[in-house]
């Protein structure tokens, strides 16, 4: 399996014409989009992507054997060939997407007539050796070929030392792709991509160790290390209270500012709160993956969380800030890099039902993380849910390869496993006991 990772290296402020380069590149892409739109009837007949690209290039670039139909070379003189080809590829993709969406709109399969946008936000790729060179003597310096308003010249750029140290420490020996220019928060970055070949765990389900994760709002995550027979090997509560306190303090300042001055000049404060929330999700994902890796887990199991409709109630702001999907995506990427798999189970009733099979729980009104079972037992609600999540994974995976006859026999002995949305940890223990007795017989 191929895993692609990327990292943005900040370009330190200095007198280099990045804005001129970005402007001329986007102007070129916009010009080429108009060319492709005018010639689309001709280009669309060419099915082969490479031949279509060659035909588009012949329309705008003159050679000894070809005379261009459009004056692209005069409008954008001396543009590097790799950058021109990148712009042509971007323009072809934009027009092809527009034509496809327009056809769907004509067939009434798409709402709203699509619009072809010429004022694009394309970012140039600095191909190695011809657009980008690494400095040999200075580790934190590189050379970029940029447009200074008159000609394309080589300029030395200083890269942030901490970013380069990170790449040298974690990605030395791995070949990176050509860097792409990126703009974030009015600052410029060079984004490097790395492709790794990894082999994911192929252990049988009976030999697997999983890390079941319940993502929460009060407690960031609760992890449980579990075997296929229901043996719990470890538990961990992951929480970052200081980071959340900082974010909620910022939200409080935003609320006070809006009451006093309105919401006209508050966007920068919201952006800061958003960045704090993104950093929190990264820390949670890293802590989950590290804990699973330290306990030699083969699979990380999450709930399939999909919230629809308008969020209302007392905790609506916390629910809106809950980056559950981002945490799962980050964990999936980090887990695949280390050979672990990621799986998801149905989220219905994982927190509502007690892990010991005694029925529904009652949440504590003062401490929402705690709950009371029907037997009077008080327990951590998220930990109970983590047990149920792991149990549902093993129930599904252990029943899946069995024949219909054997599965029916087991479901008759353990009726609760028929309905996956009501399975709990106690059902896994009963199923394991029945499977063990069948194997012994």
XYZ file of N, CA, C and O in Angstrom, residues 207-298:
368
model
N -6.030 -13.757 16.345
C -4.709 -13.380 16.849
C -4.534 -11.869 16.970
O -3.492 -11.409 17.427
N -5.539 -11.127 16.582
C -5.411 -9.676 16.550
C -5.513 -9.051 17.941
O -6.215 -9.561 18.816
N -4.801 -7.940 18.081
C -4.968 -7.046 19.234
C -5.467 -5.719 18.672
O -4.887 -5.181 17.728
N -6.553 -5.215 19.226
C -7.124 -3.979 18.713
C -7.065 -2.883 19.773
O -6.930 -3.154 20.967
N -7.154 -1.660 19.284
C -7.289 -0.490 20.160
C -8.619 0.166 19.809
O -8.753 0.815 18.773
N -9.630 -0.058 20.643
C -10.941 0.550 20.408
C -10.960 1.930 21.037
O -10.515 2.120 22.172
N -11.480 2.902 20.296
C -11.409 4.311 20.690
C -12.811 4.904 20.715
O -13.558 4.784 19.731
N -13.146 5.521 21.832
C -14.377 6.297 21.928
C -13.999 7.768 22.014
O -13.401 8.211 23.000
N -14.313 8.517 20.960
C -14.040 9.955 20.934
C -15.151 10.690 21.663
O -16.334 10.447 21.407
N -14.772 11.575 22.566
C -15.761 12.293 23.347
C -15.527 13.785 23.342
O -14.563 14.288 22.772
N -16.436 14.496 23.995
C -16.337 15.948 24.102
C -15.696 16.340 25.419
O -14.806 17.186 25.468
N -16.134 15.716 26.522
C -15.551 16.026 27.835
C -14.144 15.422 27.958
O -13.190 16.101 28.296
N -14.026 14.121 27.676
C -12.730 13.446 27.583
C -12.424 13.267 26.109
O -13.247 12.727 25.370
N -11.260 13.720 25.682
C -10.959 13.717 24.243
C -11.066 12.332 23.624
O -11.619 12.174 22.545
N -10.530 11.322 24.300
C -10.604 9.961 23.784
C -10.364 8.972 24.922
O -9.607 9.249 25.847
N -11.028 7.816 24.824
C -10.805 6.714 25.758
C -10.419 5.504 24.921
O -11.166 5.097 24.025
N -9.246 4.939 25.188
C -8.711 3.826 24.406
C -8.702 2.552 25.245
O -8.391 2.590 26.440
N -9.016 1.435 24.598
C -8.994 0.129 25.252
C -8.262 -0.853 24.356
O -8.588 -0.982 23.172
N -7.283 -1.541 24.905
C -6.558 -2.592 24.180
C -7.249 -3.910 24.484
O -7.411 -4.285 25.663
N -7.656 -4.636 23.440
C -8.504 -5.821 23.631
C -8.092 -6.947 22.695
O -7.661 -6.712 21.567
N -8.236 -8.192 23.193
C -8.040 -9.389 22.368
C -9.382 -9.881 21.842
O -10.445 -9.423 22.271
N -9.324 -10.879 20.964
C -10.548 -11.367 20.320
C -11.485 -12.080 21.284
O -12.691 -12.162 21.027
N -10.964 -12.619 22.389
C -11.821 -13.307 23.353
C -12.403 -12.359 24.389
O -13.098 -12.800 25.315
N -12.117 -11.057 24.264
C -12.649 -10.076 25.198
C -11.694 -9.681 26.298
O -12.047 -8.846 27.144
N -10.479 -10.252 26.304
C -9.502 -9.902 27.334
C -9.049 -8.454 27.143
O -8.604 -8.066 26.056
N -9.175 -7.653 28.193
C -8.759 -6.256 28.154
C -7.329 -6.160 28.672
O -7.046 -6.514 29.817
N -6.426 -5.679 27.822
C -5.009 -5.605 28.168
C -4.589 -4.224 28.674
O -3.541 -4.108 29.312
N -5.370 -3.215 28.373
C -4.983 -1.877 28.809
C -6.083 -0.866 28.542
O -6.944 -1.061 27.680
N -6.057 0.223 29.299
C -7.014 1.311 29.133
C -6.272 2.628 29.304
O -5.329 2.714 30.086
N -6.730 3.637 28.587
C -6.107 4.950 28.725
C -7.124 6.051 28.444
O -7.882 5.967 27.468
N -7.107 7.071 29.302
C -7.934 8.257 29.107
C -7.036 9.364 28.554
O -6.080 9.778 29.207
N -7.350 9.813 27.351
C -6.569 10.857 26.690
C -7.327 12.168 26.818
O -8.479 12.275 26.366
N -6.695 13.149 27.434
C -7.349 14.444 27.631
C -6.287 15.542 27.638
O -5.195 15.350 28.167
N -6.621 16.663 27.052
C -5.738 17.826 27.019
C -6.484 19.021 27.608
O -6.970 19.886 26.871
N -6.604 19.076 28.937
C -7.427 20.125 29.562
C -6.862 21.525 29.380
O -7.620 22.477 29.196
N -5.539 21.676 29.422
C -4.974 23.025 29.310
C -5.209 23.609 27.929
O -5.505 24.810 27.774
N -5.092 22.765 26.868
C -5.338 23.240 25.513
C -6.800 23.642 25.325
O -7.112 24.661 24.681
N -7.704 22.832 25.920
C -9.131 23.173 25.802
C -9.467 24.424 26.596
O -10.286 25.253 26.157
N -8.842 24.590 27.768
C -9.068 25.808 28.553
C -8.628 27.049 27.786
O -9.306 28.086 27.808
N -7.488 26.940 27.103
C -7.006 28.073 26.312
C -7.987 28.412 25.196
O -8.299 29.589 24.954
N -8.501 27.366 24.515
C -9.436 27.612 23.426
C -10.743 28.213 23.942
O -11.290 29.152 23.344
N -11.252 27.704 25.070
C -12.502 28.240 25.614
C -12.314 29.660 26.136
O -13.252 30.468 26.114
N -11.108 30.002 26.602
C -10.829 31.387 27.003
C -10.888 32.318 25.802
O -11.423 33.432 25.875
N -10.336 31.848 24.670
C -10.392 32.638 23.439
C -11.838 32.803 22.977
O -12.254 33.891 22.561
N -12.630 31.741 23.082
C -14.040 31.827 22.700
C -14.797 32.804 23.596
O -15.698 33.520 23.135
N -14.441 32.826 24.889
C -15.060 33.781 25.802
C -14.719 35.222 25.439
O -15.590 36.106 25.478
N -13.467 35.463 25.060
C -13.070 36.812 24.637
C -13.784 37.214 23.356
O -14.168 38.379 23.182
N -13.977 36.249 22.450
C -14.710 36.529 21.210
C -16.154 36.920 21.529
O -16.705 37.872 20.958
N -16.773 36.194 22.453
C -18.155 36.475 22.825
C -18.293 37.880 23.422
O -19.215 38.636 23.068
N -17.368 38.242 24.297
C -17.413 39.575 24.909
C -17.170 40.670 23.864
O -17.814 41.718 23.882
N -16.238 40.428 22.953
C -15.938 41.404 21.900
C -17.158 41.617 21.002
O -17.469 42.756 20.604
N -17.860 40.526 20.664
C -19.027 40.643 19.799
C -20.160 41.404 20.487
O -20.889 42.155 19.834
N -20.320 41.205 21.785
C -21.361 41.927 22.510
C -21.082 43.428 22.545
O -21.992 44.246 22.455
N -19.806 43.783 22.664
C -19.447 45.189 22.807
C -19.273 45.908 21.469
O -19.621 47.080 21.333
N -18.703 45.198 20.461
C -18.338 45.865 19.213
C -19.010 45.278 17.977
O -18.779 45.769 16.872
N -19.799 44.233 18.136
C -20.400 43.595 16.970
C -19.473 42.548 16.368
O -18.352 42.317 16.852
N -19.920 41.933 15.286
C -19.163 40.827 14.682
C -18.406 41.243 13.432
O -17.989 40.391 12.641
N -18.219 42.529 13.215
C -17.567 42.996 11.994
C -16.071 42.776 11.953
O -15.506 42.516 10.903
N -15.403 42.859 13.101
C -13.935 42.788 13.125
C -13.434 41.640 13.991
O -12.426 41.755 14.660
N -14.156 40.541 13.978
C -13.830 39.444 14.885
C -13.263 38.227 14.156
O -12.929 37.225 14.774
N -13.114 38.329 12.826
C -12.697 37.161 12.048
C -11.317 36.651 12.447
O -11.082 35.441 12.514
N -10.393 37.562 12.728
C -9.035 37.132 13.097
C -9.045 36.337 14.405
O -8.273 35.382 14.562
N -9.922 36.708 15.331
C -10.018 35.970 16.595
C -10.599 34.580 16.373
O -10.163 33.608 17.001
N -11.592 34.476 15.486
C -12.138 33.164 15.156
C -11.090 32.294 14.470
O -11.036 31.074 14.699
N -10.265 32.889 13.616
C -9.205 32.121 12.956
C -8.209 31.574 13.978
O -7.722 30.441 13.843
N -7.904 32.371 14.997
C -6.991 31.918 16.044
C -7.602 30.751 16.824
O -6.919 29.757 17.105
N -8.893 30.856 17.164
C -9.572 29.760 17.865
C -9.597 28.500 17.006
O -9.429 27.379 17.516
N -9.791 28.677 15.708
C -9.802 27.526 14.798
C -8.435 26.845 14.759
O -8.345 25.606 14.769
N -7.370 27.632 14.738
C -6.024 27.040 14.711
C -5.736 26.283 16.018
O -5.098 25.226 15.997
N -6.209 26.822 17.136
C -6.046 26.106 18.409
C -6.792 24.777 18.384
O -6.289 23.754 18.881
N -7.981 24.766 17.787
C -8.776 23.546 17.714
C -8.121 22.514 16.797
O -8.138 21.311 17.078
N -7.547 22.972 15.694
C -6.847 22.063 14.779
C -5.639 21.431 15.476
O -5.382 20.224 15.348
N -4.898 22.244 16.223
C -3.730 21.721 16.942
C -4.154 20.708 18.002
O -3.462 19.693 18.217
N -5.297 20.942 18.651
C -5.807 19.982 19.638
C -6.128 18.648 18.983
O -5.791 17.585 19.521
N -6.768 18.680 17.814
C -7.099 17.426 17.126
C -5.842 16.678 16.718
O -5.807 15.437 16.759
N -4.785 17.391 16.345
C -3.527 16.723 15.986
C -2.912 16.033 17.193
O -2.388 14.918 17.090
N -2.961 16.691 18.344
C -2.404 16.091 19.558
C -3.187 14.855 19.969
O -2.601 13.847 20.397
N -4.523 14.913 19.859
C -5.355 13.759 20.218
C -5.056 12.587 19.292
O -4.881 11.449 19.745
N -4.977 12.846 17.987
C -4.701 11.781 17.018
C -3.328 11.156 17.266
O -3.174 9.929 17.217
N -2.341 11.989 17.538
C -0.997 11.471 17.806
C -0.965 10.618 19.068
O -0.313 9.567 19.102
N -1.688 11.051 20.114
C -1.713 10.283 21.365
C -2.387 8.932 21.165
O -1.933 7.917 21.715
N -3.462 8.879 20.380
C -4.154 7.611 20.120
C -3.253 6.650 19.368
O -3.101 5.479 19.739
N -2.622 7.134 18.301
C -1.765 6.272 17.478
C -0.557 5.784 18.268
O -0.167 4.613 18.151
N 0.041 6.653 19.071
C 1.209 6.270 19.872
C 0.844 5.193 20.888
O 1.590 4.220 21.073
N -0.314 5.356 21.544
C -0.746 4.360 22.534
C -1.017 3.016 21.863
O -0.628 1.963 22.389
N -1.666 3.021 20.695
C -1.934 1.773 19.981
C -0.640 1.106 19.528
O -0.488 -0.118 19.637
N 0.304 1.897 19.065
C 1.573 1.345 18.601
C 2.387 0.776 19.758
O 2.998 -0.291 19.623
N 2.392 1.457 20.888
C 3.133 0.970 22.052
C 2.580 -0.347 22.583
O 3.311 -1.130 23.212
N 1.297 -0.596 22.359
C 0.674 -1.840 22.815
C 0.549 -2.873 21.698
O -0.200 -3.843 21.839
N 1.260 -2.649 20.585
C 1.355 -3.603 19.469
C -0.022 -3.937 18.890
O -0.313 -5.105 18.569
N -0.869 -2.939 18.764
C -2.201 -3.153 18.195
C -2.102 -3.355 16.690
O -1.252 -2.760 16.013
N -2.975 -4.211 16.164
C -3.035 -4.462 14.728
C -4.099 -3.609 14.046
O -3.992 -3.324 12.855
